[in-house]
PDB file of C-alpha atoms and ligand atoms in Angstrom:
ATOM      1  CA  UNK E   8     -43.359 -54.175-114.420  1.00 91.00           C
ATOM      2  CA  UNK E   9     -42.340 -51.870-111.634  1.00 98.00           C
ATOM      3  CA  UNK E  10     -39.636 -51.136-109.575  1.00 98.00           C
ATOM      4  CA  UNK E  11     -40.324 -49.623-105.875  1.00 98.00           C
ATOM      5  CA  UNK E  12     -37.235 -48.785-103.781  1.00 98.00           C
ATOM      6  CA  UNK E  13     -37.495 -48.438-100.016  1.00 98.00           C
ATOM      7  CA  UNK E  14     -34.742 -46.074 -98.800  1.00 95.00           C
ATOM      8  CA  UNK E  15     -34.336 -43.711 -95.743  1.00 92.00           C
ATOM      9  CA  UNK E  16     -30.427 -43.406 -94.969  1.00 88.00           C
ATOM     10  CA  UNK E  17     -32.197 -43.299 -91.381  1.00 88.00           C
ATOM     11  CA  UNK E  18     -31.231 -46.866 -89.708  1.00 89.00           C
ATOM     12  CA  UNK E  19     -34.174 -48.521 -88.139  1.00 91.00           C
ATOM     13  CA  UNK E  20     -36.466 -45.903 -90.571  1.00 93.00           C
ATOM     14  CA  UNK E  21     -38.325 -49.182 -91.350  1.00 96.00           C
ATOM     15  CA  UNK E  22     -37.675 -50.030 -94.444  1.00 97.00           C
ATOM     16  CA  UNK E  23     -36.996 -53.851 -94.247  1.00 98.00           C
ATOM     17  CA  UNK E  24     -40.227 -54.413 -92.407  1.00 98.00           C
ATOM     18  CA  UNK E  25     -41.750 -52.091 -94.705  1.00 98.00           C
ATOM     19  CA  UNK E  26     -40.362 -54.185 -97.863  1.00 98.00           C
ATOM     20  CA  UNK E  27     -41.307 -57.750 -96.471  1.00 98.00           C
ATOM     21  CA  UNK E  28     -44.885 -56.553 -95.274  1.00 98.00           C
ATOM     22  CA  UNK E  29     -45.553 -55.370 -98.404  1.00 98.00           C
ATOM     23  CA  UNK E  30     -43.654 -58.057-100.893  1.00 98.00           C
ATOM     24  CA  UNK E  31     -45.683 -60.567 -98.436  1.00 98.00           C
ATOM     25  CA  UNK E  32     -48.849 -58.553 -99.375  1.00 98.00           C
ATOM     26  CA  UNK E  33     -48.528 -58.495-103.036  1.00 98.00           C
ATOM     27  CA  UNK E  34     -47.748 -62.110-103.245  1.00 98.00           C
ATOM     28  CA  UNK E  35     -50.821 -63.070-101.338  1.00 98.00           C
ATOM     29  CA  UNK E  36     -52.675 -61.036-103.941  1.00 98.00           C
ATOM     30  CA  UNK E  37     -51.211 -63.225-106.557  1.00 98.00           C
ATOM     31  CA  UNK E  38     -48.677 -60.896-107.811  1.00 98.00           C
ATOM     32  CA  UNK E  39     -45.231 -61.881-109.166  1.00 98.00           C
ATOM     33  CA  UNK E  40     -42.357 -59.932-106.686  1.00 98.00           C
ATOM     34  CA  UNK E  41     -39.271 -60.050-106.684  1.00 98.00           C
ATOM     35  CA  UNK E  42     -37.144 -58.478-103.498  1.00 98.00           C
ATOM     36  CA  UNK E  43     -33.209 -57.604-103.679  1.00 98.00           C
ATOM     37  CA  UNK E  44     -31.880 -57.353-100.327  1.00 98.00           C
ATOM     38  CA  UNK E  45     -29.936 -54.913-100.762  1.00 98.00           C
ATOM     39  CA  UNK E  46     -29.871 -53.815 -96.523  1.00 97.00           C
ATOM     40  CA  UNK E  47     -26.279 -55.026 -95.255  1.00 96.00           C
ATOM     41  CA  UNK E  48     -28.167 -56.744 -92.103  1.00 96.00           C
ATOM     42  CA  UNK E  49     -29.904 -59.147 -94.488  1.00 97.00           C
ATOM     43  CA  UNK E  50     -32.871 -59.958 -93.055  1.00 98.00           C
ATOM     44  CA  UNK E  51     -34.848 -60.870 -96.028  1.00 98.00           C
ATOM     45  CA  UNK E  52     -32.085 -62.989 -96.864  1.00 98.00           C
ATOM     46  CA  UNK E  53     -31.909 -64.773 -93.670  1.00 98.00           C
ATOM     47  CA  UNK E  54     -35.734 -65.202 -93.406  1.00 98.00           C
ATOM     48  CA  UNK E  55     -35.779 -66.500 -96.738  1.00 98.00           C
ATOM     49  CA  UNK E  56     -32.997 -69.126 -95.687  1.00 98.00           C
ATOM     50  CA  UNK E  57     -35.183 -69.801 -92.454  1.00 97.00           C
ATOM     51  CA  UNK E  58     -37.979 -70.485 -94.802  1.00 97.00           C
ATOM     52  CA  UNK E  59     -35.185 -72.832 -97.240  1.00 97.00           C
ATOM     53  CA  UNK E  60     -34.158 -74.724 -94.370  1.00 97.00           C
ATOM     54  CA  UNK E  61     -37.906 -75.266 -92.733  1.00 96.00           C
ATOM     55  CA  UNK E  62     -38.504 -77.085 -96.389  1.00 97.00           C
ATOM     56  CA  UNK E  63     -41.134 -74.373 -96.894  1.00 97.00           C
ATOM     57  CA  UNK E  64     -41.796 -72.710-100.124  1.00 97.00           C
ATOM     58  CA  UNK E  65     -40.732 -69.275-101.286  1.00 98.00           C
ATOM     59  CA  UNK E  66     -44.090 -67.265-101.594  1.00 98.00           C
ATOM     60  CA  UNK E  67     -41.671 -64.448-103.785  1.00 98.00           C
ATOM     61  CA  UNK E  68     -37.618 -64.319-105.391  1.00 98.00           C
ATOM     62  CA  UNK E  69     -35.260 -63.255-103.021  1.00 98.00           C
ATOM     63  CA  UNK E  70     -31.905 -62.105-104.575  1.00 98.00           C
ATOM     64  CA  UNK E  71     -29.138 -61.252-101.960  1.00 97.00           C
ATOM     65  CA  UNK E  72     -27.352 -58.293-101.904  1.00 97.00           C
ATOM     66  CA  UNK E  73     -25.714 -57.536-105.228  1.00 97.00           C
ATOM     67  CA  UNK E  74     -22.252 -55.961-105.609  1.00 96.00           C
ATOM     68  CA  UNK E  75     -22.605 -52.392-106.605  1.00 94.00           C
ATOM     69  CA  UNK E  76     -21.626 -52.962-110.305  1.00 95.00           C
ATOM     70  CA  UNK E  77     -24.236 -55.781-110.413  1.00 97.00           C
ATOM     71  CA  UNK E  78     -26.958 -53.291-109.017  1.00 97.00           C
ATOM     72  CA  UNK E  79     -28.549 -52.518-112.268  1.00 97.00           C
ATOM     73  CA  UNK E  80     -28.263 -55.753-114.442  1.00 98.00           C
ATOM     74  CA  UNK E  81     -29.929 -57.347-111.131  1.00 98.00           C
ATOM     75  CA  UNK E  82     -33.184 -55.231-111.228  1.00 98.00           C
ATOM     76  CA  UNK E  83     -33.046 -55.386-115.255  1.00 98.00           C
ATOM     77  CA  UNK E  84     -32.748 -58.980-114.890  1.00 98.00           C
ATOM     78  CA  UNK E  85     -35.710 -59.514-112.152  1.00 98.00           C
ATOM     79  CA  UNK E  86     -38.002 -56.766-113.832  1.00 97.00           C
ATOM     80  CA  UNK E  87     -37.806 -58.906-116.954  1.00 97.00           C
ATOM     81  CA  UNK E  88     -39.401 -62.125-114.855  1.00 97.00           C
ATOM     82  CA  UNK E  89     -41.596 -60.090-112.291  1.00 98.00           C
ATOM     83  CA  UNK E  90     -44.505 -57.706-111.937  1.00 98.00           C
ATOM     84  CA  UNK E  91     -43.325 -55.763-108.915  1.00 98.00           C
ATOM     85  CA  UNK E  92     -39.665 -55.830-108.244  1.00 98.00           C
ATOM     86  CA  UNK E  93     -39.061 -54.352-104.183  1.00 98.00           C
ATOM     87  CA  UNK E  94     -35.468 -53.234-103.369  1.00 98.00           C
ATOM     88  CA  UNK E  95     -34.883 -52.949 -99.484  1.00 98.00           C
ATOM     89  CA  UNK E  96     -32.179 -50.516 -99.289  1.00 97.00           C
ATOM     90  CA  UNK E  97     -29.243 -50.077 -96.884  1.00 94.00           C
ATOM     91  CA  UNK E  98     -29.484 -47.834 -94.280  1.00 89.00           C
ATOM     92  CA  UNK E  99     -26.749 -44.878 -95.290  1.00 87.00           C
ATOM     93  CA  UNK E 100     -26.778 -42.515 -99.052  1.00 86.00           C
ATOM     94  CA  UNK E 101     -24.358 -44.763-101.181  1.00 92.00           C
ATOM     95  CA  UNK E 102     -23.541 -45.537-105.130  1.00 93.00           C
ATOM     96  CA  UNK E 103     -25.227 -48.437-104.474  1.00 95.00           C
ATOM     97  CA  UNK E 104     -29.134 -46.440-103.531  1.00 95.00           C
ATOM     98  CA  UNK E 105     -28.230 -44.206-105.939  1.00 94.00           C
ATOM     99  CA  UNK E 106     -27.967 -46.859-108.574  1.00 95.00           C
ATOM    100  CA  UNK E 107     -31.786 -47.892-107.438  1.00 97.00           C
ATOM    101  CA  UNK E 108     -33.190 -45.028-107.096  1.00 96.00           C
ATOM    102  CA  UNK E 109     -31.974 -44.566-111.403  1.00 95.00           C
ATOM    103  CA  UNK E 110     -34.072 -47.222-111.921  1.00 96.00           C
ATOM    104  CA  UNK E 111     -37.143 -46.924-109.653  1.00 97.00           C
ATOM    105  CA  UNK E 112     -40.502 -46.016-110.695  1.00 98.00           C
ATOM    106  CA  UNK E 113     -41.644 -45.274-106.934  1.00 98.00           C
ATOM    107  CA  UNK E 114     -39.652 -44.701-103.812  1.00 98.00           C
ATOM    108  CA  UNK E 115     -41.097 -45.448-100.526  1.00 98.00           C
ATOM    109  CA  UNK E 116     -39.584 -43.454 -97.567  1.00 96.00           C
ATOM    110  CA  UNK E 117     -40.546 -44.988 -94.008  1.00 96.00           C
ATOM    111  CA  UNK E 118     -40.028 -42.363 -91.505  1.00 93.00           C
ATOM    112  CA  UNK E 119     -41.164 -42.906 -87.638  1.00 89.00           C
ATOM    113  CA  UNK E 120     -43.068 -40.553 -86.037  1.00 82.00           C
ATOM    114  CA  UNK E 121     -40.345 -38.335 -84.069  1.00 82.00           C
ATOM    115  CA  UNK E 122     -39.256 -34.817 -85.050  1.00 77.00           C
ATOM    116  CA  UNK E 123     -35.625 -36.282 -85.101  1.00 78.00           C
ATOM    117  CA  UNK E 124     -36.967 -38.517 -87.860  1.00 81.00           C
ATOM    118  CA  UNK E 125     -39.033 -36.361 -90.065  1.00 80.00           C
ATOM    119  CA  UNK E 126     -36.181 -34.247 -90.571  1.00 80.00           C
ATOM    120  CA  UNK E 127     -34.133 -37.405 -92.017  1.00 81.00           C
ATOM    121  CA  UNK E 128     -36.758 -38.238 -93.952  1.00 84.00           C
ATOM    122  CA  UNK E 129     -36.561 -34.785 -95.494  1.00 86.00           C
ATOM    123  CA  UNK E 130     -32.764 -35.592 -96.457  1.00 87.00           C
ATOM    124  CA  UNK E 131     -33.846 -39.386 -97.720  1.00 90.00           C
ATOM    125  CA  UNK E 132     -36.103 -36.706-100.017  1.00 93.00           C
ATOM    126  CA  UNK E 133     -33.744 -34.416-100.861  1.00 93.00           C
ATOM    127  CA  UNK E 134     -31.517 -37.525-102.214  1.00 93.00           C
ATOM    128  CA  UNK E 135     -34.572 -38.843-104.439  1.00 96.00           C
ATOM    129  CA  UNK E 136     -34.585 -35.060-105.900  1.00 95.00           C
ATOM    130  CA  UNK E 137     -30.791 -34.625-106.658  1.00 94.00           C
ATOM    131  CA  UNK E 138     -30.946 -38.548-108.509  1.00 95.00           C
ATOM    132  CA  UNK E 139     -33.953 -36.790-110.554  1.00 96.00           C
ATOM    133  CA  UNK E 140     -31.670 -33.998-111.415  1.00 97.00           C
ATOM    134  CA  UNK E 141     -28.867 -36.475-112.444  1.00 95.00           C
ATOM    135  CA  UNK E 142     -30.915 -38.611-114.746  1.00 94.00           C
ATOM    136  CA  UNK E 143     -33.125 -35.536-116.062  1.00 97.00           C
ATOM    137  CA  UNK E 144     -36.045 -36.793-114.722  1.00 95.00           C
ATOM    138  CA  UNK E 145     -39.011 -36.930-111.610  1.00 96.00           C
ATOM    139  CA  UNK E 146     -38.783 -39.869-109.488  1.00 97.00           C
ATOM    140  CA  UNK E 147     -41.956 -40.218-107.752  1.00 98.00           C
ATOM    141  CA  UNK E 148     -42.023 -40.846-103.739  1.00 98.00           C
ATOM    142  CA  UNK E 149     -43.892 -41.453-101.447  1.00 97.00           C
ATOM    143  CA  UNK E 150     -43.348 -40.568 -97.367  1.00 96.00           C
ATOM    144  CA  UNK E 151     -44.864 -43.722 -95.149  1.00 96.00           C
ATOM    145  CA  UNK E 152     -45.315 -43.096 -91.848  1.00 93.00           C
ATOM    146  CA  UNK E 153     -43.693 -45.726 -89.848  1.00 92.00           C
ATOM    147  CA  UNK E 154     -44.898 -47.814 -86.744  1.00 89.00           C
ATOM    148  CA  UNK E 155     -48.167 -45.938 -86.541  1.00 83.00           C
ATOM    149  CA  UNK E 156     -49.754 -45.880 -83.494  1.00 76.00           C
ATOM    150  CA  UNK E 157     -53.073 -48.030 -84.484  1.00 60.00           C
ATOM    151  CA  UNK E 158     -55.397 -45.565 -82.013  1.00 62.00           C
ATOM    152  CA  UNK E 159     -53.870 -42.254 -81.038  1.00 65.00           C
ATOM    153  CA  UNK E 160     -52.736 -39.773 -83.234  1.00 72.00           C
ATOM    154  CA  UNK E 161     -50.019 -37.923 -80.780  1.00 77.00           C
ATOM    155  CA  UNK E 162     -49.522 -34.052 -80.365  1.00 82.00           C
ATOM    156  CA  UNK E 163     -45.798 -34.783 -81.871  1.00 81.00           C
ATOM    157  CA  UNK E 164     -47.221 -36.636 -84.921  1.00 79.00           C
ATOM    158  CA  UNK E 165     -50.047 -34.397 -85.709  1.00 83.00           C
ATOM    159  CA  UNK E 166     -46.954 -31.774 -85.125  1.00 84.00           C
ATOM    160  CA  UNK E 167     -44.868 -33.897 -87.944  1.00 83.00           C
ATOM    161  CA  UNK E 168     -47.782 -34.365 -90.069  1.00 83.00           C
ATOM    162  CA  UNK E 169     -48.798 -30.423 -90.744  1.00 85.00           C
ATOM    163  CA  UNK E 170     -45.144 -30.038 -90.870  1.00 83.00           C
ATOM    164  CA  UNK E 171     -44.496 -32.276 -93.589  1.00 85.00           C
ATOM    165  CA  UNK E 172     -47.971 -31.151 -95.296  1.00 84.00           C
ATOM    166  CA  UNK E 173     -46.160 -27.364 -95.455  1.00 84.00           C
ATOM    167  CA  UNK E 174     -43.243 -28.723 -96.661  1.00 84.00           C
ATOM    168  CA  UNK E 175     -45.296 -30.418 -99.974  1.00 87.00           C
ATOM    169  CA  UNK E 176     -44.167 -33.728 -99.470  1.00 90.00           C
ATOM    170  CA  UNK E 177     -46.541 -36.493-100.805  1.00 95.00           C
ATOM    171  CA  UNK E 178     -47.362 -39.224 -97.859  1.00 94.00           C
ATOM    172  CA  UNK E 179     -48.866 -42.359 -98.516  1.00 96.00           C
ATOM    173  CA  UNK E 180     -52.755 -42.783 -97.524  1.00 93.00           C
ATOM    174  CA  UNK E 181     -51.635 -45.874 -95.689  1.00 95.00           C
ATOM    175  CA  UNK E 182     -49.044 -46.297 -92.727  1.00 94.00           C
ATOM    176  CA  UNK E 183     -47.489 -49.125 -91.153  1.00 96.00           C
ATOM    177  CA  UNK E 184     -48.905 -49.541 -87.871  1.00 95.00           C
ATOM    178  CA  UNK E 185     -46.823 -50.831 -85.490  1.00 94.00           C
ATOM    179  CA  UNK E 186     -47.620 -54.679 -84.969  1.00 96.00           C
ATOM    180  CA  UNK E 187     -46.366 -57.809 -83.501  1.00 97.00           C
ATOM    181  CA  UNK E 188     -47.212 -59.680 -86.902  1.00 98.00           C
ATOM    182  CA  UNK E 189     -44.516 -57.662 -88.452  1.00 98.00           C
ATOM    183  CA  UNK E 190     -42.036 -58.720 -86.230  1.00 97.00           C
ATOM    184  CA  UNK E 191     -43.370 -62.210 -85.695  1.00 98.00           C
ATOM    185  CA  UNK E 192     -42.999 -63.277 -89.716  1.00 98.00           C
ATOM    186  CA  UNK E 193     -38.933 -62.506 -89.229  1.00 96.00           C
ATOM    187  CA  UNK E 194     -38.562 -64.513 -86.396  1.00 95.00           C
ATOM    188  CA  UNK E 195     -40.680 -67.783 -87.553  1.00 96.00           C
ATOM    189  CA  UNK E 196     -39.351 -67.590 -91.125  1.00 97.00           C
ATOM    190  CA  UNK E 197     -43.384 -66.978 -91.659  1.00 98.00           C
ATOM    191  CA  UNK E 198     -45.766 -65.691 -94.048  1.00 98.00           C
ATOM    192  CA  UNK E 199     -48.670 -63.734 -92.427  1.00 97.00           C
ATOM    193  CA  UNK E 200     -51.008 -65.553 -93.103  1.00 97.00           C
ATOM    194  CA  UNK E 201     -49.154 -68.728 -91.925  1.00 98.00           C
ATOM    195  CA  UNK E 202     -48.793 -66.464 -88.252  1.00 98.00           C
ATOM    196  CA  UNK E 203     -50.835 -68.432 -85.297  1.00 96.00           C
ATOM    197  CA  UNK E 204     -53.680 -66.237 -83.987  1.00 94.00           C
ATOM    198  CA  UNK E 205     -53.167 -66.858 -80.496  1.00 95.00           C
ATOM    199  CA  UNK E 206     -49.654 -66.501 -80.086  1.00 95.00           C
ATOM    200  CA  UNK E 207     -49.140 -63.184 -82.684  1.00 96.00           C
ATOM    201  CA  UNK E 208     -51.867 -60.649 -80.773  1.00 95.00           C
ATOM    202  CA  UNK E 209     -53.390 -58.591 -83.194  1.00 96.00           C
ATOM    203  CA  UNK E 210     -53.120 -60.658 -86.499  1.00 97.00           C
ATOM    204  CA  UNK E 211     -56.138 -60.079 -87.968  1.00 97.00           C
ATOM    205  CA  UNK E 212     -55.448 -56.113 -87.667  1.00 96.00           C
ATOM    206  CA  UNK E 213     -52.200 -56.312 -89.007  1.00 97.00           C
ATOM    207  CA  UNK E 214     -53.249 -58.492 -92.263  1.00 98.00           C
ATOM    208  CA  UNK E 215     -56.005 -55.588 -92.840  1.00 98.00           C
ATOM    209  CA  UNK E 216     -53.021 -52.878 -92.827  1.00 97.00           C
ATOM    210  CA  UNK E 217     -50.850 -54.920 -94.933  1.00 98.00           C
ATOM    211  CA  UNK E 218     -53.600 -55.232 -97.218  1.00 98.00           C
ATOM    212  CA  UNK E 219     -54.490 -51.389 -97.700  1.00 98.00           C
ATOM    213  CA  UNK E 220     -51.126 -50.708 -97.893  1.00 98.00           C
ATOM    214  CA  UNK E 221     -51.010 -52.992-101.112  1.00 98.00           C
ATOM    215  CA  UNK E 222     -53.810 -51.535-102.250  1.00 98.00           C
ATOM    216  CA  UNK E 223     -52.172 -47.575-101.363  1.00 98.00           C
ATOM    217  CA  UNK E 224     -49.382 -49.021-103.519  1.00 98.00           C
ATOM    218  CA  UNK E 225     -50.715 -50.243-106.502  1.00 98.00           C
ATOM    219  CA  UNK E 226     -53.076 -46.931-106.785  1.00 98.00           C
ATOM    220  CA  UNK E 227     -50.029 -44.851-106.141  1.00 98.00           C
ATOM    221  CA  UNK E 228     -48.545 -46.799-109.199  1.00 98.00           C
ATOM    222  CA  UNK E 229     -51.473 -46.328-110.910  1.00 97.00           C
ATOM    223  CA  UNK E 230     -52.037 -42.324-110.256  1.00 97.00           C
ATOM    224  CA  UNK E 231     -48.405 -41.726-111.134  1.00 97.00           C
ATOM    225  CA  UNK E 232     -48.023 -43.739-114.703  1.00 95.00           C
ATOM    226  CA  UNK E 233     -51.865 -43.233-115.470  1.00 88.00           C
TER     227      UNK E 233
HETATM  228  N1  ATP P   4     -44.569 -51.509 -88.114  1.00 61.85           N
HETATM  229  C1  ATP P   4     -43.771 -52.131 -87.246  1.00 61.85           C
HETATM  230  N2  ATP P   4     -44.276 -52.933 -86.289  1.00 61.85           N
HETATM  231  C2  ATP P   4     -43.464 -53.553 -85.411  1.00 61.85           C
HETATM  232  N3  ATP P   4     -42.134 -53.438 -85.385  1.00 61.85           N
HETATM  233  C3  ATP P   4     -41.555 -52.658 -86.310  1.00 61.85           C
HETATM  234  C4  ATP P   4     -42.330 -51.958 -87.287  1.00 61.85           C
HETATM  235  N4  ATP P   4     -41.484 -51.235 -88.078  1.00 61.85           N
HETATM  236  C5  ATP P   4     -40.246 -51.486 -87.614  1.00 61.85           C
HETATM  237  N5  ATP P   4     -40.270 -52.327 -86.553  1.00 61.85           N
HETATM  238  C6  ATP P   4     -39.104 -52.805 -85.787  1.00 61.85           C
HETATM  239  O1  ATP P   4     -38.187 -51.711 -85.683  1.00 61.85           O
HETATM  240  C7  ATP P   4     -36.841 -52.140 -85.899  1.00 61.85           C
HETATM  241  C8  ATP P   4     -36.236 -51.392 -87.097  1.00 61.85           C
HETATM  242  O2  ATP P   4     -37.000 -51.689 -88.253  1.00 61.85           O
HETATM  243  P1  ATP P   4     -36.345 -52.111 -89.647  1.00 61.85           P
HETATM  244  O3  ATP P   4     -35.263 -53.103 -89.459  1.00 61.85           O
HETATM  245  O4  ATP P   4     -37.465 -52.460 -90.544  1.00 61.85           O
HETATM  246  O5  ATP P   4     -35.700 -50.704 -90.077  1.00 61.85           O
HETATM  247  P2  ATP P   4     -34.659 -50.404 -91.255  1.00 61.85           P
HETATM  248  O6  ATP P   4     -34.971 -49.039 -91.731  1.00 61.85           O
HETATM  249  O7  ATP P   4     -34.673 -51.496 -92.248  1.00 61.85           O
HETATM  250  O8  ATP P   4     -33.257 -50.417 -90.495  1.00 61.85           O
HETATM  251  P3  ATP P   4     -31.772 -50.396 -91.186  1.00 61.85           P
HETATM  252  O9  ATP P   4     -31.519 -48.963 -91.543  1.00 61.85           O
HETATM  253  O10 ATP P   4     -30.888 -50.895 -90.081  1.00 61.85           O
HETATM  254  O11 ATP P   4     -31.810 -51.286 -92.365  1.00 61.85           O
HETATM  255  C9  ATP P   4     -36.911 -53.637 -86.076  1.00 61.85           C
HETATM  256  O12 ATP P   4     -36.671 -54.242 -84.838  1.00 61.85           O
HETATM  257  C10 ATP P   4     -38.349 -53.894 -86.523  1.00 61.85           C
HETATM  258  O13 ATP P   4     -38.787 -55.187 -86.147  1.00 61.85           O
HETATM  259 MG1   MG P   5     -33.148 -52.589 -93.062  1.00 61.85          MG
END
């Protein structure tokens, strides 16, 4: 069992796309996830009652935002009945992330590639550090670069990059390339891999991302509680 937090108090970071893509992933794989929408926008929650509605089945748990006193007994609760619980965090620091971050075993951290960005990301890190200090322990992140550009690596991001290489931070092998699919899946109430190749472009790209950034995931999980 393992509990992966996706926070940036950076709105629009990508952190619910982020969480779906990657509770979508793991299902497919035949894992047992669990999501708590914890974002104020719900989006998870509303694709998950586009899905209810559409009579289709639920391919993981969705638990709507919790109240901030029935943060913890919620992941304790779903951690109990899942593999891989996925908490998509608000956008903002608040008792609430703080609360999941206490009981994470990874934290993902979405950043896009602007300088304006990367130096959010550095205080969605600096957050994950003072929680440590607080509970007396390390809780291991990871930086994800969001909406990668599938082809060119730009003079700003290679910029970021070395800058956030200095700076020591651990970043994910795999990044979320920016894709239609990811988009798509919100606004048809959709699985991937029930996504229409001719009307999403680039499908069969953005299923081979998803899938590596499972797999970046799992081994991160893996390399950390060896
Ligand atoms: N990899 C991607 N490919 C395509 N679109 C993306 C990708 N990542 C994010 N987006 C789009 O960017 C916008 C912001 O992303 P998202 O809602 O995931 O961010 P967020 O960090 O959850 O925001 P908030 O802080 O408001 O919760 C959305 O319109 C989303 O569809
Ligand atoms: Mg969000």
């Amino acid at each position: 069992m393992s509990v992966i937090s996706i926070g940036n108090p950076k709105g629009g970071a990508g952190k619910t796309t982020l969480a779906m893509v990657l509770a979508d992933q793991l299902a497919e794989n035949g894992v047992n996830v669990a999501v708590i929408d914890a974002d104020p926008n719900a989006i998870i929650a509303k694709w998950a009652a586009k899905r209810r509605e559409a009579g289709k089945a639920m391919p993981y748990t969705v638990v709507p935002r919790p109240t901030e006193s029935e943060m913890i007994q919620t992941i304790e609760r779903l951690a109990g009945e899942h593999s891989i619980v996925i908490i998509d965090l608000e956008g903002a620091a608040s008792r609430m992330t703080s609360r999941a971050l206490a009981r994470s075993h990874l934290v993902l951290v979405p950043f896009n590639q602007s300088p304006f960005d990367a130096e959010l990301a550095a205080t969605a890190v600096a957050l994950i550090h003072e929680e440590g200090e607080a509970l007396g322990r390390r809780i291991p992140f990871r930086l994800v670069r969001s909406r990668d550009s599938a082809a060119i690596a730009t003079k700003t991001s290679k910029r970021i990059a070395s800058a956030i290489e200095e700076a020591g931070l651990p970043v994910l092998t795999v990044g979320l390339v920016e894709r239609a699919a990811y988009r798509d899946i919100y606004e048809f109430g959709a699985r991937m891999s029930e996504l229409d190749g001719s009307s999403t472009s680039g499908l069969p790209k953005a299923q081979e991302n998803a899938q590596q950034l499972a797999e970046a995931v799992i081994a991160t999980l893996k390399e950390e509680y060896a």
